[in-house]
XYZ file of C-alpha atoms in Angstrom:
304
model
C 0.078 0.017 -0.278
C 3.223 2.301 0.433
C 4.089 1.994 -2.964
C 4.465 5.433 -4.277
C 7.737 7.440 -4.040
C 8.696 9.368 -1.236
C 10.037 12.694 -2.754
C 9.891 14.587 0.644
C 12.738 15.458 3.094
C 10.962 12.949 5.507
C 12.910 9.521 5.600
C 10.952 6.765 5.440
C 10.631 5.109 8.938
C 12.123 1.581 8.990
C 10.976 -0.937 12.040
C 13.193 -3.958 12.340
C 11.410 -7.368 11.341
C 12.001 -8.920 14.680
C 9.950 -6.352 16.261
C 7.204 -7.266 13.987
C 7.689 -10.934 14.614
C 7.812 -10.831 18.173
C 4.627 -8.879 18.309
C 2.896 -11.308 15.880
C 4.275 -14.280 17.582
C 3.061 -13.034 21.264
C -0.108 -11.921 20.013
C -0.897 -15.076 18.371
C -0.200 -16.976 21.593
C -2.240 -14.668 23.568
C -5.220 -14.668 21.628
C -5.136 -18.480 21.175
C -5.139 -18.686 24.853
C -8.367 -16.325 25.134
C -9.927 -18.841 22.519
C -8.904 -22.201 24.364
C -10.057 -20.581 27.904
C -13.639 -19.613 26.307
C -14.455 -23.052 24.634
C -13.094 -25.187 27.804
C -14.608 -23.171 30.596
C -18.323 -23.875 30.542
C -18.591 -20.567 32.914
C -17.431 -18.610 30.181
C -20.233 -20.128 27.406
C -22.295 -17.138 27.231
C -22.996 -14.835 24.254
C -20.717 -12.100 25.696
C -17.876 -14.378 25.807
C -18.629 -15.980 22.455
C -18.285 -12.732 20.914
C -15.146 -12.043 22.693
C -13.831 -15.193 21.739
C -15.056 -14.332 18.151
C -12.780 -11.080 18.405
C -9.918 -12.997 19.721
C -10.167 -15.334 16.739
C -9.860 -12.255 14.255
C -7.030 -11.143 16.373
C -5.340 -14.830 15.913
C -5.891 -14.432 12.184
C -4.282 -11.150 12.215
C -1.448 -12.021 14.282
C -0.824 -15.372 12.378
C -0.702 -13.517 8.818
C 1.461 -10.824 9.929
C 3.782 -13.612 11.412
C 3.961 -15.633 8.120
C 4.259 -12.417 6.072
C 7.312 -11.312 8.245
C 8.942 -14.767 7.836
C 8.552 -14.575 3.791
C 9.716 -10.923 3.789
C 12.895 -11.877 5.582
C 13.118 -15.181 2.972
C 12.660 -12.623 0.154
C 15.288 -10.325 1.365
C 17.712 -13.142 1.387
C 17.009 -13.564 -2.229
C 15.163 -17.080 -1.719
C 12.118 -15.535 -2.925
C 10.618 -13.494 -5.496
C 8.536 -10.463 -4.433
C 7.023 -10.109 -8.094
C 6.130 -13.594 -8.808
C 2.718 -14.756 -9.961
C 2.701 -17.123 -6.744
C 3.907 -14.586 -4.427
C 1.640 -12.007 -5.696
C -1.450 -14.359 -5.289
C -0.027 -15.647 -1.538
C 0.277 -11.467 -0.916
C -3.335 -11.052 -1.948
C -4.391 -14.074 0.369
C -2.671 -12.189 3.413
C -4.017 -9.084 2.524
C -7.502 -10.534 2.495
C -7.044 -12.143 5.913
C -5.838 -8.655 7.342
C -9.066 -7.257 5.954
C -11.061 -9.907 7.275
C -9.559 -9.635 10.851
C -10.325 -5.868 10.799
C -13.918 -6.221 9.496
C -14.496 -9.246 11.934
C -13.115 -7.074 14.865
C -15.559 -4.289 13.623
C -18.547 -6.672 13.548
C -17.546 -8.457 16.903
C -17.440 -5.072 18.676
C -21.109 -4.140 17.172
C -22.359 -7.556 18.216
C -20.845 -7.166 21.785
C -22.502 -3.604 22.107
C -25.578 -4.850 21.155
C -25.294 -7.929 23.696
C -24.462 -5.376 26.525
C -27.481 -3.463 25.707
C -29.832 -5.849 25.743
C -28.427 -7.181 29.135
C -28.642 -4.014 30.759
C -31.914 -2.601 29.457
C -33.759 -6.107 28.976
C -32.191 -8.048 31.587
C -35.438 -10.110 32.290
C -35.859 -11.298 28.750
C -31.949 -11.174 28.143
C -31.746 -15.107 28.083
C -34.644 -15.504 25.854
C -33.573 -12.834 23.399
C -29.755 -13.699 23.274
C -29.862 -17.609 23.106
C -26.718 -19.767 22.182
C -28.463 -20.732 19.026
C -28.840 -16.928 17.809
C -25.385 -16.253 19.133
C -24.130 -19.157 16.897
C -25.961 -17.912 13.978
C -24.592 -14.368 14.286
C -21.195 -15.547 14.586
C -21.500 -17.788 11.369
C -23.310 -14.655 9.619
C -20.208 -12.403 10.790
C -17.536 -14.828 9.953
C -19.072 -15.474 6.195
C -19.620 -11.771 5.418
C -16.069 -10.436 6.596
C -14.501 -13.518 4.370
C -16.601 -12.530 1.379
C -15.931 -8.715 1.797
C -12.378 -9.067 2.420
C -11.885 -10.785 -0.716
C -13.894 -8.294 -2.618
C -11.958 -5.647 -0.844
C -8.424 -6.843 -1.793
C -9.620 -7.952 -5.395
C -10.834 -4.291 -6.313
C -8.693 -2.320 -4.048
C -6.871 -0.337 -6.923
C -10.209 1.380 -7.211
C -10.604 4.319 -5.218
C -14.288 3.997 -4.675
C -13.398 0.705 -2.760
C -10.652 2.504 -0.783
C -13.024 5.195 0.058
C -15.970 2.830 1.016
C -13.323 0.820 3.241
C -12.510 3.989 5.303
C -16.146 5.305 5.407
C -16.994 1.785 6.894
C -14.419 2.298 9.660
C -15.664 5.874 10.042
C -19.401 4.869 10.315
C -18.975 1.807 12.362
C -17.096 3.909 14.858
C -20.046 6.687 14.958
C -22.463 3.838 15.642
C -20.375 2.140 18.395
C -19.746 5.573 20.028
C -23.483 6.572 19.951
C -24.721 3.019 21.255
C -22.258 3.293 23.882
C -22.963 6.949 24.756
C -26.676 6.204 24.963
C -26.141 3.158 26.915
C -24.473 4.983 29.634
C -26.691 7.868 29.676
C -29.858 5.561 30.039
C -27.920 3.635 32.790
C -27.234 6.782 34.707
C -30.853 7.793 34.214
C -32.043 4.484 35.402
C -29.638 4.460 38.398
C -31.009 7.638 39.456
C -34.529 6.569 39.346
C -33.512 3.277 41.290
C -31.661 5.274 43.768
C -34.802 7.692 44.364
C -37.203 4.933 45.188
C -35.821 4.254 48.513
C -32.636 5.740 50.138
C -31.171 2.455 51.624
C -32.531 -0.245 49.283
C -32.250 1.932 46.252
C -28.907 2.445 46.781
C -27.824 -1.245 47.218
C -30.016 -1.673 44.043
C -27.896 0.635 42.393
C -24.677 -0.665 43.215
C -25.660 -4.092 42.488
C -27.087 -2.943 38.890
C -24.114 -0.913 38.042
C -21.665 -3.866 39.126
C -22.963 -6.038 36.381
C -23.980 -4.993 32.915
C -22.243 -1.572 32.840
C -19.042 -3.185 33.882
C -19.201 -5.330 30.950
C -19.830 -2.420 28.797
C -17.156 -0.704 30.210
C -14.717 -3.604 29.664
C -16.076 -2.970 25.869
C -15.552 0.556 25.520
C -11.936 0.019 26.761
C -11.388 -2.483 24.112
C -12.934 -0.428 21.372
C -10.731 2.528 22.379
C -7.793 0.574 21.765
C -8.871 -0.733 18.648
C -9.476 2.950 17.612
C -5.963 3.895 18.937
C -4.071 1.029 16.864
C -6.113 1.254 13.636
C -6.776 4.970 12.999
C -3.333 5.960 11.881
C -3.511 3.203 9.293
C -6.764 4.407 7.842
C -5.591 7.826 7.867
C -2.720 6.633 5.671
C -5.490 5.407 3.266
C -7.335 8.427 3.360
C -4.054 10.434 2.650
C -3.102 7.880 -0.414
C -6.573 8.742 -1.670
C -6.760 12.507 -1.715
C -3.054 14.044 -1.566
C -0.155 11.847 -2.550
C 2.081 14.685 -3.664
C 1.790 17.096 -0.779
C 4.902 17.173 1.204
C 3.219 17.008 4.770
C 0.976 14.122 3.674
C 4.204 12.292 2.307
C 6.118 13.004 5.610
C 2.978 11.286 7.178
C 3.108 8.403 4.788
C 7.086 8.009 5.642
C 5.594 6.573 8.952
C 3.659 3.565 7.247
C 5.722 0.831 9.089
C 4.823 2.542 12.272
C 1.275 2.594 11.533
C 1.398 -1.139 10.603
C 3.280 -1.748 13.937
C 0.390 -0.221 15.955
C -2.322 -2.157 14.077
C -0.489 -5.474 14.644
C -0.027 -4.374 18.291
C -3.878 -4.434 18.676
C -3.896 -8.119 18.925
C -1.439 -8.145 21.849
C -3.354 -5.682 23.769
C -6.890 -6.909 23.821
C -6.106 -10.079 25.787
C -4.388 -7.946 28.336
C -7.760 -6.043 28.812
C -9.569 -9.419 29.075
C -7.377 -10.689 31.940
C -7.628 -7.134 33.568
C -11.114 -7.093 33.740
C -12.406 -10.361 33.750
C -12.091 -12.082 36.921
C -13.240 -15.458 35.418
C -10.848 -15.375 32.552
C -8.097 -14.357 34.971
C -9.180 -17.512 37.052
C -9.137 -19.664 33.855
C -5.777 -18.396 32.372
C -3.974 -19.256 36.081
C -5.307 -22.884 36.165
C -4.683 -23.154 32.436
C -0.866 -22.073 32.473
C -0.255 -23.628 36.064
C -1.896 -26.853 34.799
C -4.150 -26.985 37.977
C -6.268 -29.781 38.794
C -8.970 -27.369 39.932
C -10.180 -26.565 36.243
C -11.356 -29.721 35.706
C -14.781 -29.236 37.356
C -15.321 -26.432 34.874
C -15.586 -28.918 32.027
C -18.130 -31.224 33.597
C -21.750 -31.266 33.030
């Protein structure tokens, strides 16, 4: 994507390949750990954790793809692989498609988690009837299928500025929708909590604390996750915007010279998410500890 010649006075920033490889490998292990924890711990078999598992799955795809790409680039730099060959070009398209799929999948996962948190907070009594595991599986299947098809189409027609603009517009629109949903959710949560507190001074305060301790905490966790996603991916999408609208401006070219840093931030997103899971979820921390220490205490979690 950074193929236009840099004619500005800003030198191209180069990030050493071992850094990319290390971040990709660690992110891959972390996200695989999240996926395994959710699959094998029956206490985590809920819609919210299934959507988190899907997000970790997309991060796993991104980490694995970047790790493989870095290995191939090192091999190509050693002269053992052609960068312009037919097979190599097709392989590069496959990797780009997987990266696009991981991005689009992350966005859809955030949307699904936001909707799940909204239902759990404001339709708590009907939550288990609305968010059944069968519906959750259907949503996940739709997300993965849609992301796979759209990623292939994006890479196939990415030379078109229309596709590039649609790609960036999707990011901006999704960001606006998720932000609106979270702001709306927290505003209603605050109003609802005040109504509960006003019913009775003592009992209402306890109800207020209990209510805030459940669904709102989950929503706050996902707000932090989405914030990390925006910080890591926004510079890359600004790069795409600059490629589309001002390729020759010196200031734009200076920003484009930081392309590898933008890719590094994008790759680091898969490394950050599992740390947020572990920090915010007691159940996940408990499962990680037992898995890593091979504790026998994890066995009852798998039993029916």
